[in-house]
PDB file of C-alpha atoms in Angstrom:
ATOM      1  CA  GLY A   1      16.429 -17.370  -5.898  1.00  0.00           C
ATOM      2  CA  ALA A   2      16.109 -20.044  -3.089  1.00  0.00           C
ATOM      3  CA  GLY A   3      14.324 -17.514  -0.788  1.00  0.00           C
ATOM      4  CA  VAL A   4      12.852 -13.704  -0.236  1.00  0.00           C
ATOM      5  CA  SER A   5      15.801 -11.450  -0.188  1.00  0.00           C
ATOM      6  CA  GLN A   6      15.472  -8.343   1.441  1.00  0.00           C
ATOM      7  CA  SER A   7      17.834  -5.172   1.618  1.00  0.00           C
ATOM      8  CA  PRO A   8      19.169  -3.785   3.396  1.00  0.00           C
ATOM      9  CA  ARG A   9      19.090  -5.797   6.754  1.00  0.00           C
ATOM     10  CA  TYR A  10      19.320  -2.659   8.925  1.00  0.00           C
ATOM     11  CA  LYS A  11      18.686   0.895   8.100  1.00  0.00           C
ATOM     12  CA  VAL A  12      19.322   3.788  10.473  1.00  0.00           C
ATOM     13  CA  ALA A  13      17.461   7.114   9.339  1.00  0.00           C
ATOM     14  CA  LYS A  14      17.256  10.571  10.875  1.00  0.00           C
ATOM     15  CA  ARG A  15      13.844  11.968  11.139  1.00  0.00           C
ATOM     16  CA  GLY A  16      12.877  13.414   8.011  1.00  0.00           C
ATOM     17  CA  GLN A  17      15.055  11.329   5.960  1.00  0.00           C
ATOM     18  CA  ASP A  18      13.483   9.331   2.906  1.00  0.00           C
ATOM     19  CA  VAL A  19      14.059   5.471   2.898  1.00  0.00           C
ATOM     20  CA  ALA A  20      13.629   2.848   0.233  1.00  0.00           C
ATOM     21  CA  LEU A  21      13.474  -0.938   1.168  1.00  0.00           C
ATOM     22  CA  ARG A  22      13.715  -3.710  -1.160  1.00  0.00           C
ATOM     23  CA  CYS A  23      12.430  -6.978  -1.748  1.00  0.00           C
ATOM     24  CA  ASP A  24      13.583  -9.827  -4.282  1.00  0.00           C
ATOM     25  CA  PRO A  25      10.645 -12.601  -4.064  1.00  0.00           C
ATOM     26  CA  ILE A  26      10.896 -16.101  -5.010  1.00  0.00           C
ATOM     27  CA  SER A  27      11.056 -16.394  -8.703  1.00  0.00           C
ATOM     28  CA  GLY A  28       7.690 -17.069  -9.958  1.00  0.00           C
ATOM     29  CA  HIS A  29       5.910 -16.045  -7.055  1.00  0.00           C
ATOM     30  CA  VAL A  30       3.071 -13.964  -8.080  1.00  0.00           C
ATOM     31  CA  SER A  31       1.827 -12.776  -4.836  1.00  0.00           C
ATOM     32  CA  LEU A  32       4.090 -10.222  -2.762  1.00  0.00           C
ATOM     33  CA  PHE A  33       3.108  -8.398   0.402  1.00  0.00           C
ATOM     34  CA  TRP A  34       4.592  -6.189   2.612  1.00  0.00           C
ATOM     35  CA  TYR A  35       3.960  -6.159   6.449  1.00  0.00           C
ATOM     36  CA  GLN A  36       5.075  -3.935   9.263  1.00  0.00           C
ATOM     37  CA  GLN A  37       6.225  -5.704  12.708  1.00  0.00           C
ATOM     38  CA  ALA A  38       6.683  -3.659  16.027  1.00  0.00           C
ATOM     39  CA  LEU A  39       8.072  -5.475  18.631  1.00  0.00           C
ATOM     40  CA  GLY A  40       6.159  -8.081  20.749  1.00  0.00           C
ATOM     41  CA  GLN A  41       3.308  -7.689  18.131  1.00  0.00           C
ATOM     42  CA  GLY A  42       2.177  -9.687  14.887  1.00  0.00           C
ATOM     43  CA  PRO A  43       2.947  -8.541  11.421  1.00  0.00           C
ATOM     44  CA  GLU A  44       0.529  -5.794  10.278  1.00  0.00           C
ATOM     45  CA  PHE A  45      -0.725  -5.534   6.776  1.00  0.00           C
ATOM     46  CA  LEU A  46       0.650  -2.984   4.699  1.00  0.00           C
ATOM     47  CA  THR A  47      -0.148  -3.541   0.905  1.00  0.00           C
ATOM     48  CA  TYR A  48      -0.382  -6.668  -1.487  1.00  0.00           C
ATOM     49  CA  PHE A  49       0.726  -7.154  -5.161  1.00  0.00           C
ATOM     50  CA  GLN A  50      -0.202  -9.474  -7.601  1.00  0.00           C
ATOM     51  CA  ASN A  51       2.283  -9.526 -10.295  1.00  0.00           C
ATOM     52  CA  GLU A  52       2.792  -5.703 -11.058  1.00  0.00           C
ATOM     53  CA  ALA A  53      -0.705  -4.741  -9.700  1.00  0.00           C
ATOM     54  CA  GLN A  54      -1.174  -3.192  -6.394  1.00  0.00           C
ATOM     55  CA  LEU A  55      -4.418  -4.747  -5.378  1.00  0.00           C
ATOM     56  CA  ASP A  56      -4.694  -3.524  -1.880  1.00  0.00           C
ATOM     57  CA  LYS A  57      -2.748  -0.781  -0.148  1.00  0.00           C
ATOM     58  CA  SER A  58      -5.412  -0.137   2.623  1.00  0.00           C
ATOM     59  CA  GLY A  59      -2.716  -1.096   5.358  1.00  0.00           C
ATOM     60  CA  LEU A  60      -0.377   1.817   4.309  1.00  0.00           C
ATOM     61  CA  PRO A  61      -0.314   4.031   7.312  1.00  0.00           C
ATOM     62  CA  SER A  62      -0.201   7.350   5.381  1.00  0.00           C
ATOM     63  CA  ASP A  63       0.650   8.978   2.146  1.00  0.00           C
ATOM     64  CA  ARG A  64       4.232   8.996   3.297  1.00  0.00           C
ATOM     65  CA  PHE A  65       4.566   5.249   2.318  1.00  0.00           C
ATOM     66  CA  PHE A  66       4.435   4.036  -1.255  1.00  0.00           C
ATOM     67  CA  ALA A  67       5.252   0.771  -2.597  1.00  0.00           C
ATOM     68  CA  GLU A  68       5.632  -0.590  -6.135  1.00  0.00           C
ATOM     69  CA  ARG A  69       6.530  -3.567  -7.947  1.00  0.00           C
ATOM     70  CA  PRO A  70       7.025  -2.183 -11.625  1.00  0.00           C
ATOM     71  CA  GLU A  71       7.944  -5.323 -13.346  1.00  0.00           C
ATOM     72  CA  GLY A  72       6.026  -7.975 -11.199  1.00  0.00           C
ATOM     73  CA  SER A  73       9.172  -9.137  -9.515  1.00  0.00           C
ATOM     74  CA  VAL A  74      11.279  -6.976  -7.214  1.00  0.00           C
ATOM     75  CA  SER A  75       9.289  -4.496  -5.062  1.00  0.00           C
ATOM     76  CA  THR A  76      10.277  -1.347  -3.183  1.00  0.00           C
ATOM     77  CA  LEU A  77       8.612   0.048  -0.403  1.00  0.00           C
ATOM     78  CA  LYS A  78       9.521   3.794   0.005  1.00  0.00           C
ATOM     79  CA  ILE A  79       8.787   5.943   3.371  1.00  0.00           C
ATOM     80  CA  GLN A  80       9.205   9.502   2.863  1.00  0.00           C
ATOM     81  CA  ARG A  81      10.020  12.013   5.664  1.00  0.00           C
ATOM     82  CA  THR A  82      10.627   9.365   8.195  1.00  0.00           C
ATOM     83  CA  GLN A  83       9.102   9.847  11.695  1.00  0.00           C
ATOM     84  CA  GLN A  84      10.163   7.931  14.852  1.00  0.00           C
ATOM     85  CA  GLU A  85       6.751   5.968  14.781  1.00  0.00           C
ATOM     86  CA  ASP A  86       8.023   4.539  11.641  1.00  0.00           C
ATOM     87  CA  SER A  87      10.387   2.352  13.606  1.00  0.00           C
ATOM     88  CA  ALA A  88       9.857  -1.199  13.145  1.00  0.00           C
ATOM     89  CA  VAL A  89      10.823  -4.407  10.835  1.00  0.00           C
ATOM     90  CA  TYR A  90       9.460  -4.357   7.528  1.00  0.00           C
ATOM     91  CA  LEU A  91       8.694  -7.791   6.220  1.00  0.00           C
ATOM     92  CA  CYS A  92       8.108  -8.659   2.858  1.00  0.00           C
ATOM     93  CA  ALA A  93       6.550 -12.090   1.818  1.00  0.00           C
ATOM     94  CA  SER A  94       5.858 -13.750  -1.282  1.00  0.00           C
ATOM     95  CA  SER A  95       3.429 -16.760  -2.314  1.00  0.00           C
ATOM     96  CA  PRO A  96       2.625 -18.752  -5.308  1.00  0.00           C
ATOM     97  CA  ASP A  97      -1.067 -18.695  -4.405  1.00  0.00           C
ATOM     98  CA  ARG A  98      -1.711 -15.716  -2.137  1.00  0.00           C
ATOM     99  CA  ASP A  99      -2.105 -17.719   0.642  1.00  0.00           C
ATOM    100  CA  ARG A 100       1.190 -19.313   2.163  1.00  0.00           C
ATOM    101  CA  HIS A 101       3.559 -16.863   2.850  1.00  0.00           C
ATOM    102  CA  THR A 102       7.631 -17.200   2.682  1.00  0.00           C
ATOM    103  CA  PHE A 103       8.897 -14.453   4.410  1.00  0.00           C
ATOM    104  CA  GLY A 104      12.213 -12.726   3.850  1.00  0.00           C
ATOM    105  CA  SER A 105      14.571 -11.948   6.863  1.00  0.00           C
ATOM    106  CA  GLY A 106      13.129  -8.246   7.168  1.00  0.00           C
ATOM    107  CA  THR A 107      14.589  -4.829   7.301  1.00  0.00           C
ATOM    108  CA  ARG A 108      14.745  -3.281  10.872  1.00  0.00           C
ATOM    109  CA  LEU A 109      14.226   0.223  10.239  1.00  0.00           C
ATOM    110  CA  THR A 110      15.514   2.723  13.150  1.00  0.00           C
ATOM    111  CA  VAL A 111      14.517   6.518  13.151  1.00  0.00           C
ATOM    112  CA  VAL A 112      16.566   8.891  15.170  1.00  0.00           C
TER     113      VAL A 112
ATOM    114  CA  GLN B   1     -12.764  -6.496  19.762  1.00  0.00           C
ATOM    115  CA  LYS B   2      -9.503  -7.349  17.753  1.00  0.00           C
ATOM    116  CA  GLU B   3     -10.107  -9.262  14.529  1.00  0.00           C
ATOM    117  CA  VAL B   4      -7.606 -12.084  15.684  1.00  0.00           C
ATOM    118  CA  GLU B   5      -6.864 -12.935  19.132  1.00  0.00           C
ATOM    119  CA  GLN B   6      -4.226 -14.882  20.925  1.00  0.00           C
ATOM    120  CA  ASN B   7      -3.246 -15.070  24.335  1.00  0.00           C
ATOM    121  CA  SER B   8       0.355 -13.736  24.610  1.00  0.00           C
ATOM    122  CA  GLY B   9       1.563 -16.196  26.975  1.00  0.00           C
ATOM    123  CA  PRO B  10       4.308 -17.252  27.831  1.00  0.00           C
ATOM    124  CA  LEU B  11       2.888 -20.726  28.032  1.00  0.00           C
ATOM    125  CA  SER B  12       4.971 -23.139  29.226  1.00  0.00           C
ATOM    126  CA  VAL B  13       5.156 -26.875  29.037  1.00  0.00           C
ATOM    127  CA  PRO B  14       7.562 -29.394  29.866  1.00  0.00           C
ATOM    128  CA  GLU B  15       9.497 -31.316  27.348  1.00  0.00           C
ATOM    129  CA  GLY B  16       7.305 -34.187  25.779  1.00  0.00           C
ATOM    130  CA  ALA B  17       4.102 -32.528  26.752  1.00  0.00           C
ATOM    131  CA  ILE B  18       1.338 -31.397  24.414  1.00  0.00           C
ATOM    132  CA  ALA B  19       1.072 -27.784  23.878  1.00  0.00           C
ATOM    133  CA  SER B  20      -2.047 -26.362  22.907  1.00  0.00           C
ATOM    134  CA  LEU B  21      -2.250 -22.739  21.263  1.00  0.00           C
ATOM    135  CA  ASN B  22      -5.660 -21.014  20.574  1.00  0.00           C
ATOM    136  CA  CYS B  23      -6.772 -18.241  18.254  1.00  0.00           C
ATOM    137  CA  THR B  24     -10.293 -16.588  17.795  1.00  0.00           C
ATOM    138  CA  TYR B  25     -11.060 -14.447  14.712  1.00  0.00           C
ATOM    139  CA  SER B  26     -13.924 -12.223  14.186  1.00  0.00           C
ATOM    140  CA  ASP B  27     -14.459 -12.206  10.450  1.00  0.00           C
ATOM    141  CA  ARG B  28     -17.177 -14.854   9.742  1.00  0.00           C
ATOM    142  CA  GLY B  29     -16.447 -15.015   5.982  1.00  0.00           C
ATOM    143  CA  SER B  30     -12.775 -15.968   6.455  1.00  0.00           C
ATOM    144  CA  GLN B  31     -11.650 -19.040   4.838  1.00  0.00           C
ATOM    145  CA  SER B  32      -7.820 -19.508   5.048  1.00  0.00           C
ATOM    146  CA  PHE B  33      -6.170 -20.097   8.327  1.00  0.00           C
ATOM    147  CA  PHE B  34      -2.482 -20.507   8.990  1.00  0.00           C
ATOM    148  CA  TRP B  35       0.162 -20.990  12.153  1.00  0.00           C
ATOM    149  CA  TYR B  36       3.438 -19.474  11.781  1.00  0.00           C
ATOM    150  CA  ARG B  37       6.378 -19.969  14.014  1.00  0.00           C
ATOM    151  CA  GLN B  38       8.540 -16.963  14.722  1.00  0.00           C
ATOM    152  CA  TYR B  39      11.791 -17.484  16.591  1.00  0.00           C
ATOM    153  CA  SER B  40      13.174 -14.526  18.278  1.00  0.00           C
ATOM    154  CA  GLY B  41      14.941 -11.968  16.046  1.00  0.00           C
ATOM    155  CA  LYS B  42      13.800 -14.206  13.101  1.00  0.00           C
ATOM    156  CA  SER B  43      11.074 -13.934  10.566  1.00  0.00           C
ATOM    157  CA  PRO B  44       7.888 -15.793  10.719  1.00  0.00           C
ATOM    158  CA  GLU B  45       8.102 -19.441   9.183  1.00  0.00           C
ATOM    159  CA  LEU B  46       4.673 -21.218   7.973  1.00  0.00           C
ATOM    160  CA  ILE B  47       4.314 -24.279   9.632  1.00  0.00           C
ATOM    161  CA  MET B  48       0.376 -25.226   9.125  1.00  0.00           C
ATOM    162  CA  SER B  49      -2.433 -24.224   6.778  1.00  0.00           C
ATOM    163  CA  ILE B  50      -6.095 -25.280   7.038  1.00  0.00           C
ATOM    164  CA  TYR B  51      -9.173 -24.447   5.401  1.00  0.00           C
ATOM    165  CA  SER B  52     -11.785 -26.915   6.175  1.00  0.00           C
ATOM    166  CA  ASN B  53     -13.481 -27.498   9.872  1.00  0.00           C
ATOM    167  CA  GLY B  54     -11.957 -30.450  11.602  1.00  0.00           C
ATOM    168  CA  ASP B  55      -8.206 -31.507  12.140  1.00  0.00           C
ATOM    169  CA  LYS B  56      -5.394 -31.483   9.941  1.00  0.00           C
ATOM    170  CA  GLU B  57      -2.191 -33.473  11.035  1.00  0.00           C
ATOM    171  CA  ASP B  58       1.385 -32.777   9.949  1.00  0.00           C
ATOM    172  CA  GLY B  59       3.874 -34.898  12.021  1.00  0.00           C
ATOM    173  CA  ARG B  60       3.654 -33.490  15.582  1.00  0.00           C
ATOM    174  CA  PHE B  61       1.845 -30.415  14.670  1.00  0.00           C
ATOM    175  CA  THR B  62      -2.424 -30.761  14.686  1.00  0.00           C
ATOM    176  CA  ALA B  63      -4.344 -27.757  13.343  1.00  0.00           C
ATOM    177  CA  GLN B  64      -7.904 -27.709  14.334  1.00  0.00           C
ATOM    178  CA  LEU B  65     -10.814 -25.254  13.115  1.00  0.00           C
ATOM    179  CA  ASN B  66     -14.068 -24.604  14.129  1.00  0.00           C
ATOM    180  CA  LYS B  67     -15.559 -22.005  11.825  1.00  0.00           C
ATOM    181  CA  ALA B  68     -19.049 -21.966  13.716  1.00  0.00           C
ATOM    182  CA  SER B  69     -17.175 -20.876  16.822  1.00  0.00           C
ATOM    183  CA  GLN B  70     -14.683 -19.059  14.974  1.00  0.00           C
ATOM    184  CA  TYR B  71     -11.783 -20.666  16.672  1.00  0.00           C
ATOM    185  CA  VAL B  72      -8.345 -22.254  15.444  1.00  0.00           C
ATOM    186  CA  SER B  73      -6.285 -24.053  17.482  1.00  0.00           C
ATOM    187  CA  LEU B  74      -2.519 -25.642  17.141  1.00  0.00           C
ATOM    188  CA  LEU B  75      -1.583 -28.668  19.067  1.00  0.00           C
ATOM    189  CA  ILE B  76       2.270 -29.682  19.112  1.00  0.00           C
ATOM    190  CA  ARG B  77       2.659 -33.146  20.705  1.00  0.00           C
ATOM    191  CA  ASP B  78       5.800 -34.206  22.104  1.00  0.00           C
ATOM    192  CA  SER B  79       7.104 -30.738  22.757  1.00  0.00           C
ATOM    193  CA  GLN B  80      10.899 -30.174  22.363  1.00  0.00           C
ATOM    194  CA  PRO B  81      12.973 -27.068  23.551  1.00  0.00           C
ATOM    195  CA  SER B  82      13.558 -26.505  19.937  1.00  0.00           C
ATOM    196  CA  ASP B  83       9.629 -25.603  19.969  1.00  0.00           C
ATOM    197  CA  SER B  84      10.218 -22.629  21.940  1.00  0.00           C
ATOM    198  CA  ALA B  85       9.382 -19.838  19.960  1.00  0.00           C
ATOM    199  CA  THR B  86       6.236 -17.412  19.160  1.00  0.00           C
ATOM    200  CA  TYR B  87       3.327 -19.081  17.387  1.00  0.00           C
ATOM    201  CA  LEU B  88       1.333 -16.680  15.307  1.00  0.00           C
ATOM    202  CA  CYS B  89      -2.124 -17.238  13.906  1.00  0.00           C
ATOM    203  CA  ALA B  90      -2.984 -15.704  10.454  1.00  0.00           C
ATOM    204  CA  VAL B  91      -6.464 -15.220   9.192  1.00  0.00           C
ATOM    205  CA  ASN B  92      -7.566 -13.799   5.630  1.00  0.00           C
ATOM    206  CA  ILE B  93     -10.199 -11.184   5.420  1.00  0.00           C
ATOM    207  CA  VAL B  94     -12.576 -11.400   2.826  1.00  0.00           C
ATOM    208  CA  SER B  95     -14.414  -7.867   3.083  1.00  0.00           C
ATOM    209  CA  GLY B  96     -13.347  -6.688   0.236  1.00  0.00           C
ATOM    210  CA  THR B  97      -9.656  -6.667   0.659  1.00  0.00           C
ATOM    211  CA  TYR B  98      -6.712  -9.020   0.198  1.00  0.00           C
ATOM    212  CA  LYS B  99      -5.477  -8.521   3.852  1.00  0.00           C
ATOM    213  CA  TYR B 100      -4.192 -11.323   5.835  1.00  0.00           C
ATOM    214  CA  ILE B 101      -4.625 -10.351   9.912  1.00  0.00           C
ATOM    215  CA  PHE B 102      -2.048 -11.788  12.294  1.00  0.00           C
ATOM    216  CA  GLY B 103      -2.627 -12.171  15.849  1.00  0.00           C
ATOM    217  CA  THR B 104       0.074 -10.832  18.428  1.00  0.00           C
ATOM    218  CA  GLY B 105       1.295 -14.400  18.887  1.00  0.00           C
ATOM    219  CA  THR B 106       1.537 -16.836  21.634  1.00  0.00           C
ATOM    220  CA  ARG B 107       5.034 -17.165  23.314  1.00  0.00           C
ATOM    221  CA  LEU B 108       5.913 -21.031  23.983  1.00  0.00           C
ATOM    222  CA  LYS B 109       8.755 -22.106  26.437  1.00  0.00           C
ATOM    223  CA  VAL B 110       9.299 -25.814  26.356  1.00  0.00           C
ATOM    224  CA  LEU B 111      11.165 -26.597  29.389  1.00  0.00           C
ATOM    225  CA  ALA B 112      13.908 -29.512  29.401  1.00  0.00           C
TER     226      ALA B 112
END
């Protein structure tokens, strides 16, 4: 596609509910990143994929967070047993060369 | 010490003036440096990348890098009200990870 597509755009989850956030990167981009952005803060790194390989997951805040990219294209970020502190905008970015990020519009997650 | 530091602002400049945005980073091994622009409620957009010491110009934007001082800056000439946004500095971290670390951003206001 022309850009990075993320869905849903908004998600309201009850505390304890599991959520799945989808990212469809630009076709041909081998690198895919997930970031978490809190209000008034810069994006915070969560995880990095090169094709289907998850090369770095050091930013995932707890074992409730899980990401996958099974065929090297679409990626899903899953959060189990959501907590209020998980409320944030989740940004996906893809890149042809790992450096220059093109971001999607993000998913705003609100945990109530 | 934060890995990437920026003054949060707001930085207010009159229309037509030069806006100067600054960023310092802590990882001496960092090789890649980026400036992203983020409008309120939108996702970050890459405007400049710089890899070598010195200046890099692109239209009204100039990125400056000084690795010895661990300092990167962005100059915006002939500032326009449409430049009003938050400017995020991003740096790659080479210490065994694939992380990109973003600063908290500097909010720029260009006054008409």
